[in-house]
Amino acid sequence: MPNRKLNVFLCHAKEDKPTIRELYRQLTAEGWMDVWLDEQKLLPGQEWDIEIEKAVEQADVVIVCLSTRSVSKEGYVQKEIRFVLNIADEKPEGTIFVVPLRLDDCQVPRRIRAWQYVDYFPKTNRKWAFQRLLESLKLSAGKLGISVGRIANLPYEPVEDETAKTERERKAREMQESLAAKKAENERIAREKAEAERKAKAERERQARQKADEQRKAIAEAFGKINFKRVFAFGGAALVLFGLYFGGKFIVNNLPSLPAPSYTVTPTLRPPTKTPTLTTTPTPTVTSTPSITPTPKPGVGSTWISPKDGMVMMFVPAGEFSMGSNAGESDGRPIHTVYLDSYWIDKTEVTNAMYAKCVDAGKCNPPSSSKSYTRDSYYRNSEFNDFPVIYVSWNNAKAYCDWRGDGTRLPTEAEWEKAASWDDDKKEKRVYPWGDNSPTADLLNFNGNVGDTTKVGSYPSGASFYGALDMAGNVWEWVADWYNAAYYGSSPSSNPLGPTSGEYRVLRGGSWYDDFSNVRPSVRDGVAPVNANYGIGFRCARPLP
């Protein structure tokens, strides 16, 4: 497989620049194409003729953008078309080299009519036309052995399709309303539970008071039944004996003393006796050793909060797990046993508000776009503070994790997969984070059912064994490793870090637009680290200190 991208040349007239810029942006967002556009590639001082001819010669596919203005006007576009056609004549039969793209209802030049064209108009037809164009580009890439990656299956932002945009926004609102209603219902249930517990506590206290009252009453009744005449009769006799004993003792002790007889003693003189000198052995001073209280060892369910951004991190204990899957693509095989040291991993994807703190600190670049798929205002919009940050490249994701400190970094591919799929109690791998049952709309945001990103943590039922959320759907997530389709065949069995180099970085977890097959934790994808779009986010990890 060649370690490069598909080279695509955009042949167009300058009058069509606005449409071409939009096309360039969408093609570049794929991550597996290197698209040549004059205003992006030509540097000041370079010669147009030389650089354009060089770019056409190196191109794998040339998209000839046709419009009424380009086909009827003399200039560079006509020169480019002639040069493209001369090179096309040298290509092997069946090669997709020239792809005509009509931007309006223009007449296709006679020499280009040999190739099937696609209409990029009217504006409501652009989304479909772009998908058709992608199919041709993927076919060309496949013949050259260039991997396009599953990220290429993402849908594209509608340019002018207001009806479709309105429908997506409606679905997004309905989903948010549904989530809000579910949250309100959960809060109502929690309030009712708290009220029931309060009433139960009050009832227990009332019963305790009643029992105490009954015990006091029983004591009082028992006291009332005592025969005090007998008690006093017995007590009188006892007092007489007491008086005789202690009174007699007092009299004896206080009798007057008789004078003692007087004696005269003559002392016998003896030599003085030497008093021996005693040597005192000092008592050693004992210094008490202060007791040390050990730090409790974290376990499954333990959390740690990052002081920089407030992110809750979940603990994953050391041990072995099964990595990979025999289902799906070959890059997930073979299944192999991997040992990992213990670590912490973010409970959710990094949010817009969290990422903004790093930007404000001057340690991170802002996302390359402030939009999302259906929202013109997303990043820095307080309404979406708790939604996953998007349009962040691998390099910017790494910079963010580094900024958090305390050893925080992007998780390795192995760490991400264990946190997303391993059941530590059963010692077995789950098909999805929550278990083996198929994905449903209450477990994750996927398959375009919402039409855009959702607030992180919106699907608690889809949590992994270790308590991590949104590890399936919502947004793809960057991990630390370079991508290599054959890496599992030679991966180390202890704390693997991935290949030492590569062209693509690994993505995991699928996104809101992916179906059930791409949201499995074992699915791998590789994308250029400079790629940033509305379907990619990330989370961080941290080794146990």
Coordinates of C-alpha atoms in Angstrom, one line a residue:
M1 CA 0.0 0.0 0.0
P2 CA 1.6 3.3 -1.0
N3 CA 2.3 5.6 1.9
R4 CA 0.7 8.7 0.2
K5 CA -2.5 10.4 -0.5
L6 CA -4.6 10.6 -3.7
N7 CA -3.4 13.7 -5.7
V8 CA -6.3 15.6 -7.1
F9 CA -6.1 18.7 -9.4
L10 CA -8.9 21.2 -9.6
C11 CA -9.1 22.7 -13.1
H12 CA -11.4 25.8 -13.0
A13 CA -12.0 29.4 -14.0
K14 CA -11.3 32.1 -11.5
E15 CA -14.9 33.3 -11.9
D16 CA -16.1 30.1 -10.2
K17 CA -13.8 30.5 -7.2
P18 CA -16.5 30.6 -4.5
T19 CA -17.9 27.2 -5.5
I20 CA -14.4 25.8 -6.0
R21 CA -13.3 26.9 -2.6
E22 CA -16.3 25.0 -1.0
L23 CA -15.4 21.9 -3.1
Y24 CA -11.8 22.2 -2.0
R25 CA -12.7 22.4 1.6
Q26 CA -14.9 19.3 1.5
L27 CA -12.4 17.2 -0.4
T28 CA -9.5 18.2 1.9
A29 CA -11.6 17.3 4.9
E30 CA -11.5 13.7 3.8
G31 CA -8.0 13.4 5.0
W32 CA -6.9 10.9 2.3
M33 CA -6.6 13.4 -0.6
D34 CA -4.0 16.0 -1.4
V35 CA -6.0 18.6 -3.4
W36 CA -4.2 21.1 -5.6
L37 CA -5.8 24.6 -5.8
D38 CA -3.8 27.4 -7.2
E39 CA -4.5 29.9 -4.4
Q40 CA -3.5 27.3 -1.8
K41 CA -0.5 25.7 -3.5
L42 CA 1.2 28.5 -5.6
L43 CA 3.7 30.5 -3.6
P44 CA 4.7 34.1 -4.4
G45 CA 7.3 34.2 -7.2
Q46 CA 6.5 30.8 -8.7
E47 CA 5.8 30.5 -12.4
W48 CA 2.2 29.6 -13.2
D49 CA 3.0 27.5 -16.3
I50 CA 5.7 25.4 -14.7
E51 CA 3.9 24.8 -11.4
I52 CA 0.5 24.0 -13.0
E53 CA 2.0 21.7 -15.5
K54 CA 4.0 19.9 -12.8
A55 CA 0.8 19.6 -10.7
V56 CA -1.2 18.1 -13.6
E57 CA 1.6 15.7 -14.4
Q58 CA 1.7 14.5 -10.7
A59 CA -2.1 14.3 -10.4
D60 CA -3.9 11.0 -10.1
V61 CA -7.3 12.6 -10.9
V62 CA -8.1 15.9 -12.5
I63 CA -11.6 17.4 -11.8
V64 CA -12.5 19.6 -14.7
C65 CA -15.0 22.1 -13.4
L66 CA -17.1 23.4 -16.2
S67 CA -19.4 26.4 -16.3
T68 CA -20.7 28.8 -18.9
R69 CA -17.9 31.2 -18.1
S70 CA -15.1 28.6 -18.2
V71 CA -16.1 26.9 -21.5
S72 CA -16.7 30.2 -23.4
K73 CA -13.7 32.1 -22.2
E74 CA -10.1 32.0 -23.4
G75 CA -7.4 31.8 -20.8
Y76 CA -5.6 29.5 -18.4
V77 CA -8.6 27.2 -17.9
Q78 CA -8.6 26.4 -21.7
K79 CA -4.8 25.9 -21.6
E80 CA -5.2 23.6 -18.5
I81 CA -7.9 21.5 -20.2
R82 CA -5.7 21.0 -23.3
F83 CA -2.8 20.0 -21.2
V84 CA -5.0 17.6 -19.1
L85 CA -6.4 16.0 -22.2
N86 CA -2.9 15.4 -23.7
I87 CA -1.8 13.6 -20.5
A88 CA -5.1 11.6 -20.4
D89 CA -4.3 10.2 -23.8
E90 CA -1.2 8.6 -22.2
K91 CA -3.1 6.9 -19.4
P92 CA -3.9 3.2 -19.5
E93 CA -7.4 2.3 -20.7
G94 CA -10.0 2.3 -17.9
T95 CA -8.1 4.8 -15.8
I96 CA -10.3 7.4 -14.1
F97 CA -8.2 10.5 -14.7
V98 CA -10.5 13.1 -16.0
V99 CA -13.8 13.7 -14.1
P100 CA -15.9 16.5 -15.6
L101 CA -18.0 18.4 -13.1
R102 CA -20.7 20.8 -14.4
L103 CA -21.2 23.8 -12.2
D104 CA -24.2 25.0 -14.2
D105 CA -26.2 24.1 -17.3
C106 CA -23.3 24.6 -19.7
Q107 CA -22.4 22.9 -23.0
V108 CA -19.7 20.2 -22.4
P109 CA -16.8 20.7 -24.8
R110 CA -16.6 18.1 -27.5
R111 CA -13.2 16.6 -26.4
I112 CA -14.5 16.1 -22.9
R113 CA -17.8 14.4 -23.8
A114 CA -16.1 11.0 -23.9
W115 CA -16.1 11.0 -20.1
Q116 CA -19.3 10.8 -17.9
Y117 CA -19.9 14.0 -16.1
V118 CA -21.7 14.8 -12.9
D119 CA -23.9 17.9 -12.3
Y120 CA -23.0 20.0 -9.3
F121 CA -26.2 22.0 -9.7
P122 CA -28.8 23.0 -8.7
K123 CA -27.5 23.8 -5.2
T124 CA -30.0 21.3 -3.6
N125 CA -28.3 18.6 -5.7
R126 CA -24.8 19.2 -4.5
K127 CA -24.8 16.8 -1.6
W128 CA -25.7 13.9 -3.9
A129 CA -23.3 15.1 -6.6
F130 CA -20.5 15.2 -4.1
Q131 CA -21.1 11.6 -3.0
R132 CA -21.0 10.5 -6.7
L133 CA -17.8 12.4 -7.1
L134 CA -16.4 10.6 -4.1
E135 CA -17.2 7.2 -5.4
S136 CA -15.1 7.9 -8.5
L137 CA -12.2 9.2 -6.4
K138 CA -12.4 6.2 -4.1
L139 CA -12.3 3.9 -7.1
S140 CA -9.1 5.7 -8.3
A141 CA -7.6 5.4 -4.9
G142 CA -8.4 1.8 -4.6
K143 CA -6.7 1.0 -7.9
L144 CA -3.6 2.8 -6.7
G145 CA -3.7 0.9 -3.3
I146 CA -4.4 4.1 -1.4
S147 CA -6.3 3.7 1.8
V148 CA -9.3 6.1 2.2
G149 CA -10.2 5.0 5.8
R150 CA -13.6 4.6 7.2
I151 CA -13.7 8.3 8.1
A152 CA -14.4 8.9 4.4
N153 CA -17.9 7.6 5.0
L154 CA -18.9 10.7 6.9
P155 CA -21.7 12.9 5.4
Y156 CA -20.9 16.4 4.3
E157 CA -22.2 19.7 5.4
P158 CA -25.1 20.8 3.2
V159 CA -24.2 23.9 1.3
E160 CA -27.6 25.4 0.5
D161 CA -30.1 22.6 1.3
E162 CA -32.2 24.6 3.8
T163 CA -35.0 22.0 3.9
A164 CA -32.6 19.2 4.9
K165 CA -30.9 21.5 7.4
T166 CA -34.2 22.5 8.9
E167 CA -35.1 18.8 9.3
R168 CA -31.8 18.0 10.9
E169 CA -32.2 20.9 13.3
R170 CA -35.7 19.7 14.1
K171 CA -34.5 16.2 14.9
A172 CA -31.7 17.7 17.1
R173 CA -34.1 19.8 19.0
E174 CA -36.5 16.9 19.5
M175 CA -33.6 14.8 20.8
Q176 CA -32.5 17.5 23.2
E177 CA -36.1 18.0 24.4
S178 CA -36.3 14.2 24.9
L179 CA -33.1 14.2 26.9
A180 CA -34.3 17.2 28.9
A181 CA -37.6 15.4 29.6
K182 CA -35.7 12.3 30.6
K183 CA -33.5 14.3 32.9
A184 CA -36.5 16.0 34.5
E185 CA -38.2 12.6 35.0
N186 CA -35.1 11.3 36.7
E187 CA -35.0 14.4 38.9
R188 CA -38.7 13.9 39.8
I189 CA -38.0 10.2 40.7
A190 CA -35.0 11.3 42.8
R191 CA -37.1 13.9 44.6
E192 CA -39.9 11.3 45.3
K193 CA -37.3 8.8 46.5
A194 CA -35.7 11.4 48.8
E195 CA -39.2 12.3 50.1
A196 CA -40.0 8.7 50.7
E197 CA -36.7 8.2 52.6
R198 CA -37.5 11.3 54.7
K199 CA -40.9 10.0 55.6
A200 CA -39.5 6.6 56.4
K201 CA -36.9 8.2 58.7
A202 CA -39.6 10.2 60.4
E203 CA -41.7 7.1 60.9
R204 CA -38.7 5.2 62.4
E205 CA -38.0 8.1 64.8
R206 CA -41.7 8.2 65.8
Q207 CA -41.7 4.4 66.5
A208 CA -38.5 4.8 68.5
R209 CA -40.1 7.6 70.6
Q210 CA -43.3 5.5 71.1
K211 CA -41.2 2.5 72.2
A212 CA -39.3 4.6 74.7
D213 CA -42.6 6.0 76.1
E214 CA -43.9 2.5 76.5
Q215 CA -40.8 1.4 78.4
R216 CA -41.0 4.4 80.7
K217 CA -44.7 3.6 81.3
A218 CA -43.9 0.0 82.1
I219 CA -41.3 1.0 84.6
A220 CA -43.7 3.4 86.3
E221 CA -46.4 0.7 86.5
A222 CA -43.9 -1.7 88.0
F223 CA -42.8 0.9 90.6
G224 CA -46.4 1.5 91.6
K225 CA -46.8 -2.2 92.6
I226 CA -44.0 -2.2 95.2
N227 CA -45.2 -2.9 99.0
F228 CA -43.4 -0.1 100.7
K229 CA -44.4 -1.3 104.3
R230 CA -42.3 -4.4 103.8
V231 CA -39.6 -2.4 102.3
F232 CA -39.4 0.0 105.2
A233 CA -39.7 -2.8 107.8
F234 CA -36.7 -4.6 106.2
G235 CA -34.9 -1.4 105.9
G236 CA -35.3 -0.5 109.6
A237 CA -33.7 -3.7 110.7
A238 CA -30.9 -3.2 108.3
L239 CA -30.3 0.4 109.7
V240 CA -30.0 -0.9 113.3
L241 CA -27.4 -3.5 112.3
F242 CA -25.5 -0.8 110.3
G243 CA -25.5 1.5 113.3
L244 CA -24.2 -1.1 115.8
Y245 CA -21.3 -2.1 113.5
F246 CA -20.0 1.3 112.4
G247 CA -20.9 3.0 115.8
G248 CA -18.9 0.4 117.8
K249 CA -16.0 0.8 115.4
F250 CA -16.0 4.5 115.9
I251 CA -15.9 4.2 119.8
V252 CA -12.9 1.8 119.7
N253 CA -10.9 4.0 117.4
N254 CA -11.5 7.0 119.6
L255 CA -10.6 5.6 123.1
P256 CA -7.9 7.7 125.0
S257 CA -4.2 6.5 124.7
L258 CA -2.3 5.3 127.9
P259 CA 1.2 6.8 128.6
A260 CA 4.1 4.6 127.3
P261 CA 6.8 3.3 129.9
S262 CA 10.1 5.3 130.0
Y263 CA 13.4 3.4 129.2
T264 CA 17.1 4.7 129.2
V265 CA 19.2 3.2 126.5
T266 CA 23.0 3.3 126.6
P267 CA 24.2 3.2 123.0
T268 CA 27.1 0.8 121.9
L269 CA 29.8 2.6 119.9
R270 CA 30.8 0.9 116.6
P271 CA 33.1 2.1 113.8
P272 CA 31.2 4.0 111.1
T273 CA 29.8 1.9 108.3
K274 CA 30.8 2.9 104.8
T275 CA 27.8 3.6 102.6
P276 CA 28.3 1.9 99.2
T277 CA 28.2 4.2 96.1
L278 CA 25.4 3.2 93.8
T279 CA 25.9 3.5 90.1
T280 CA 22.6 4.4 88.3
T281 CA 22.1 3.1 84.8
P282 CA 20.3 5.8 82.8
T283 CA 16.9 4.8 81.4
P284 CA 17.1 5.0 77.6
T285 CA 14.7 7.5 76.0
V286 CA 12.3 5.8 73.7
T287 CA 11.3 7.9 70.7
S288 CA 7.9 6.9 69.4
T289 CA 7.6 6.2 65.6
P290 CA 4.7 8.1 64.1
S291 CA 2.1 5.9 62.4
I292 CA 1.8 6.2 58.6
T293 CA -1.6 6.0 57.1
P294 CA -1.3 4.4 53.7
T295 CA -3.0 6.1 50.7
P296 CA -6.0 3.9 49.7
K297 CA -5.4 2.1 46.5
P298 CA -7.9 3.0 43.8
G299 CA -10.2 0.4 42.3
V300 CA -12.9 0.1 39.6
G301 CA -15.2 3.0 40.1
S302 CA -12.6 5.3 41.7
T303 CA -12.4 8.8 40.2
W304 CA -9.9 11.6 40.1
I305 CA -10.7 15.2 39.0
S306 CA -8.3 17.2 36.9
P307 CA -7.6 20.5 38.5
K308 CA -7.0 22.3 35.2
D309 CA -10.4 21.7 33.5
G310 CA -12.5 19.8 36.1
M311 CA -12.6 16.6 34.0
V312 CA -13.6 13.5 35.9
M313 CA -11.2 10.6 35.2
M314 CA -12.1 6.9 35.7
F315 CA -9.6 4.3 37.1
V316 CA -8.7 1.3 35.0
P317 CA -6.6 -1.3 37.0
A318 CA -3.6 -3.1 35.7
G319 CA -4.1 -6.5 34.1
E320 CA -4.5 -8.3 30.8
F321 CA -7.3 -8.0 28.3
S322 CA -8.1 -9.3 24.8
M323 CA -7.4 -6.7 22.1
G324 CA -8.8 -6.9 18.5
S325 CA -11.7 -8.8 16.9
N326 CA -12.2 -11.5 14.4
A327 CA -15.3 -9.6 13.1
G328 CA -14.9 -6.6 10.7
E329 CA -11.9 -5.3 9.0
S330 CA -8.6 -7.2 8.8
D331 CA -6.7 -4.4 10.6
G332 CA -8.4 -5.6 13.9
R333 CA -6.8 -9.1 13.7
P334 CA -5.5 -11.2 15.2
I335 CA -7.1 -11.1 18.7
H336 CA -4.2 -11.0 21.1
T337 CA -3.6 -10.7 24.8
V338 CA -2.2 -7.4 26.1
Y339 CA -1.1 -6.4 29.6
L340 CA -1.5 -2.8 30.6
D341 CA -0.3 -1.0 33.7
S342 CA -3.1 0.8 35.7
Y343 CA -4.2 4.3 34.4
W344 CA -6.9 6.9 34.5
I345 CA -9.0 7.8 31.5
D346 CA -11.5 10.7 30.9
K347 CA -15.0 9.9 31.8
T348 CA -16.3 11.8 28.7
E349 CA -15.0 13.5 25.6
V350 CA -13.3 16.8 26.2
T351 CA -15.9 19.6 25.9
N352 CA -16.0 23.0 24.2
A353 CA -15.7 24.8 27.6
M354 CA -12.8 22.7 28.8
Y355 CA -10.9 23.2 25.5
A356 CA -11.5 26.9 25.6
K357 CA -9.6 27.1 28.9
C358 CA -6.5 25.8 27.2
V359 CA -7.0 28.3 24.3
D360 CA -7.3 31.1 26.8
A361 CA -4.1 29.9 28.5
G362 CA -2.3 30.3 25.2
K363 CA -1.4 26.6 25.1
C364 CA -3.9 25.4 22.4
N365 CA -5.0 26.6 19.0
P366 CA -8.7 27.3 18.6
P367 CA -10.7 24.7 16.6
S368 CA -10.4 25.3 12.9
S369 CA -14.2 26.1 12.7
S370 CA -16.6 27.3 15.3
K371 CA -19.6 25.5 13.6
S372 CA -20.9 22.0 13.9
Y373 CA -22.8 20.0 11.3
T374 CA -26.2 21.8 11.8
R375 CA -25.2 24.7 14.0
D376 CA -23.6 27.9 12.7
S377 CA -22.5 28.8 16.2
Y378 CA -21.1 25.9 18.3
Y379 CA -17.6 26.5 19.9
R380 CA -17.7 29.5 22.4
N381 CA -21.5 29.3 22.4
S382 CA -22.5 28.8 26.0
E383 CA -25.5 26.6 24.9
F384 CA -23.0 24.0 23.8
N385 CA -20.3 24.3 26.5
D386 CA -20.8 20.7 27.5
F387 CA -20.8 19.3 24.0
P388 CA -17.6 17.6 22.6
V389 CA -15.1 19.9 21.0
I390 CA -14.7 19.2 17.3
Y391 CA -12.5 20.6 14.4
V392 CA -9.4 19.7 16.5
S393 CA -6.4 18.1 14.8
W394 CA -4.4 15.3 16.5
N395 CA -1.6 17.8 17.2
N396 CA -4.0 20.2 19.0
A397 CA -5.6 17.3 20.9
K398 CA -2.1 16.3 22.1
A399 CA -1.3 19.9 23.1
Y400 CA -4.5 20.0 25.2
C401 CA -3.6 16.8 27.1
D402 CA -0.1 18.0 27.7
W403 CA -1.5 21.3 29.1
R404 CA -3.5 19.3 31.7
G405 CA -0.2 18.2 33.3
D406 CA 0.2 15.4 35.9
G407 CA 1.4 13.1 33.2
T408 CA -1.8 13.5 31.2
R409 CA -1.6 12.5 27.5
L410 CA -3.6 11.0 24.7
P411 CA -4.5 7.4 25.5
T412 CA -2.7 4.7 23.6
E413 CA -4.8 2.6 21.3
A414 CA -4.7 -0.3 23.7
E415 CA -5.7 1.8 26.7
W416 CA -8.6 3.2 24.8
E417 CA -9.9 -0.2 23.7
K418 CA -9.5 -1.8 27.2
A419 CA -11.5 1.1 28.8
A420 CA -14.2 0.8 26.1
S421 CA -14.6 -3.0 25.9
W422 CA -13.2 -5.1 28.7
D423 CA -15.3 -6.6 31.5
D424 CA -12.9 -7.0 34.5
D425 CA -15.4 -9.1 36.5
K426 CA -16.1 -11.7 33.8
K427 CA -12.6 -11.4 32.2
E428 CA -14.2 -11.2 28.8
K429 CA -14.4 -8.7 25.9
R430 CA -17.7 -6.9 25.2
V431 CA -18.9 -6.3 21.7
Y432 CA -19.9 -2.7 22.7
P433 CA -19.1 -0.7 25.8
W434 CA -22.3 -1.6 27.5
G435 CA -22.3 -5.3 26.6
D436 CA -23.2 -7.5 23.6
N437 CA -26.7 -6.3 22.8
S438 CA -27.1 -4.2 19.6
P439 CA -26.9 -0.4 19.7
T440 CA -30.2 1.5 20.3
A441 CA -31.0 5.2 20.5
D442 CA -31.0 5.2 24.3
L443 CA -27.4 3.8 24.4
L444 CA -25.5 6.1 22.1
N445 CA -25.7 8.9 19.5
F446 CA -25.1 7.1 16.1
N447 CA -26.4 6.4 12.7
G448 CA -27.6 10.0 12.2
N449 CA -30.5 9.5 14.5
V450 CA -29.8 12.9 16.2
G451 CA -28.1 14.5 13.2
D452 CA -25.3 16.2 15.2
T453 CA -23.3 16.0 18.4
T454 CA -25.0 15.6 21.7
K455 CA -24.0 16.8 25.2
V456 CA -21.3 14.5 26.7
G457 CA -22.6 12.0 29.2
S458 CA -26.2 12.0 27.7
Y459 CA -26.2 8.2 27.5
P460 CA -25.4 6.8 31.0
S461 CA -26.9 3.4 30.0
G462 CA -24.1 3.1 27.4
A463 CA -21.3 3.3 29.9
S464 CA -18.4 0.9 29.7
F465 CA -17.5 -1.5 32.6
Y466 CA -15.1 1.2 34.0
G467 CA -17.7 4.0 33.8
A468 CA -16.4 5.8 30.7
L469 CA -19.2 7.4 28.6
D470 CA -19.6 8.1 24.9
M471 CA -16.9 5.6 23.9
A472 CA -19.3 4.6 21.1
G473 CA -20.7 7.3 18.8
N474 CA -21.0 11.0 19.2
V475 CA -17.5 11.8 17.8
W476 CA -14.5 9.8 16.7
E477 CA -11.6 10.1 19.2
W478 CA -7.9 10.6 18.5
V479 CA -5.5 8.2 20.3
A480 CA -1.7 8.4 20.6
D481 CA -0.7 5.7 18.1
W482 CA 0.4 5.9 14.5
Y483 CA -1.8 3.7 12.3
N484 CA -0.6 0.5 10.7
A485 CA -3.1 -2.0 9.3
A486 CA -0.7 -4.9 10.0
Y487 CA 0.4 -3.8 13.5
Y488 CA -1.6 -6.3 15.5
G489 CA 0.5 -9.1 14.0
S490 CA 3.6 -7.9 15.7
S491 CA 2.3 -5.8 18.6
P492 CA 4.1 -6.2 22.0
S493 CA 2.2 -8.0 24.6
S494 CA 2.9 -5.5 27.3
N495 CA 2.0 -1.7 27.2
P496 CA 2.1 -1.4 23.4
L497 CA 2.7 2.2 22.1
G498 CA 2.0 1.5 18.4
P499 CA 4.4 1.9 15.4
T500 CA 7.3 4.3 15.8
S501 CA 6.2 6.3 12.7
G502 CA 3.6 6.6 10.0
E503 CA 1.4 8.9 7.9
Y504 CA -1.9 8.5 9.8
R505 CA -3.0 8.6 13.4
V506 CA -5.5 6.2 14.9
L507 CA -9.2 7.2 15.4
R508 CA -11.5 5.1 17.7
G509 CA -15.2 4.9 18.7
G510 CA -17.2 6.0 15.6
S511 CA -19.3 9.1 15.4
W512 CA -22.9 10.3 15.4
Y513 CA -23.1 9.6 11.6
D514 CA -21.7 6.0 11.8
D515 CA -23.9 2.8 11.8
F516 CA -23.5 -0.1 14.2
S517 CA -20.5 -1.6 12.4
N518 CA -18.2 1.4 13.1
V519 CA -19.1 2.1 16.7
R520 CA -17.6 -1.2 18.0
P521 CA -14.6 -0.5 20.3
S522 CA -12.4 -2.8 18.2
V523 CA -12.8 -0.8 15.0
R524 CA -9.7 1.1 13.9
D525 CA -9.3 4.0 11.5
G526 CA -6.3 6.0 10.3
V527 CA -6.5 9.7 9.4
A528 CA -3.8 12.3 8.7
P529 CA -3.0 14.1 12.0
V530 CA -3.7 17.5 10.4
N531 CA -7.3 16.5 9.7
A532 CA -10.0 18.3 11.7
N533 CA -13.7 18.1 11.0
Y534 CA -17.1 18.0 12.7
G535 CA -16.9 14.3 13.4
I536 CA -13.6 14.1 15.4
G537 CA -13.0 14.8 19.1
F538 CA -10.8 13.3 21.8
R539 CA -10.3 12.4 25.5
C540 CA -7.2 12.1 27.6
A541 CA -5.5 9.5 29.8
R542 CA -3.1 9.6 32.8
P543 CA -0.8 7.0 34.2
L544 CA -1.2 6.1 37.9
P545 CA 1.5 8.2 39.8

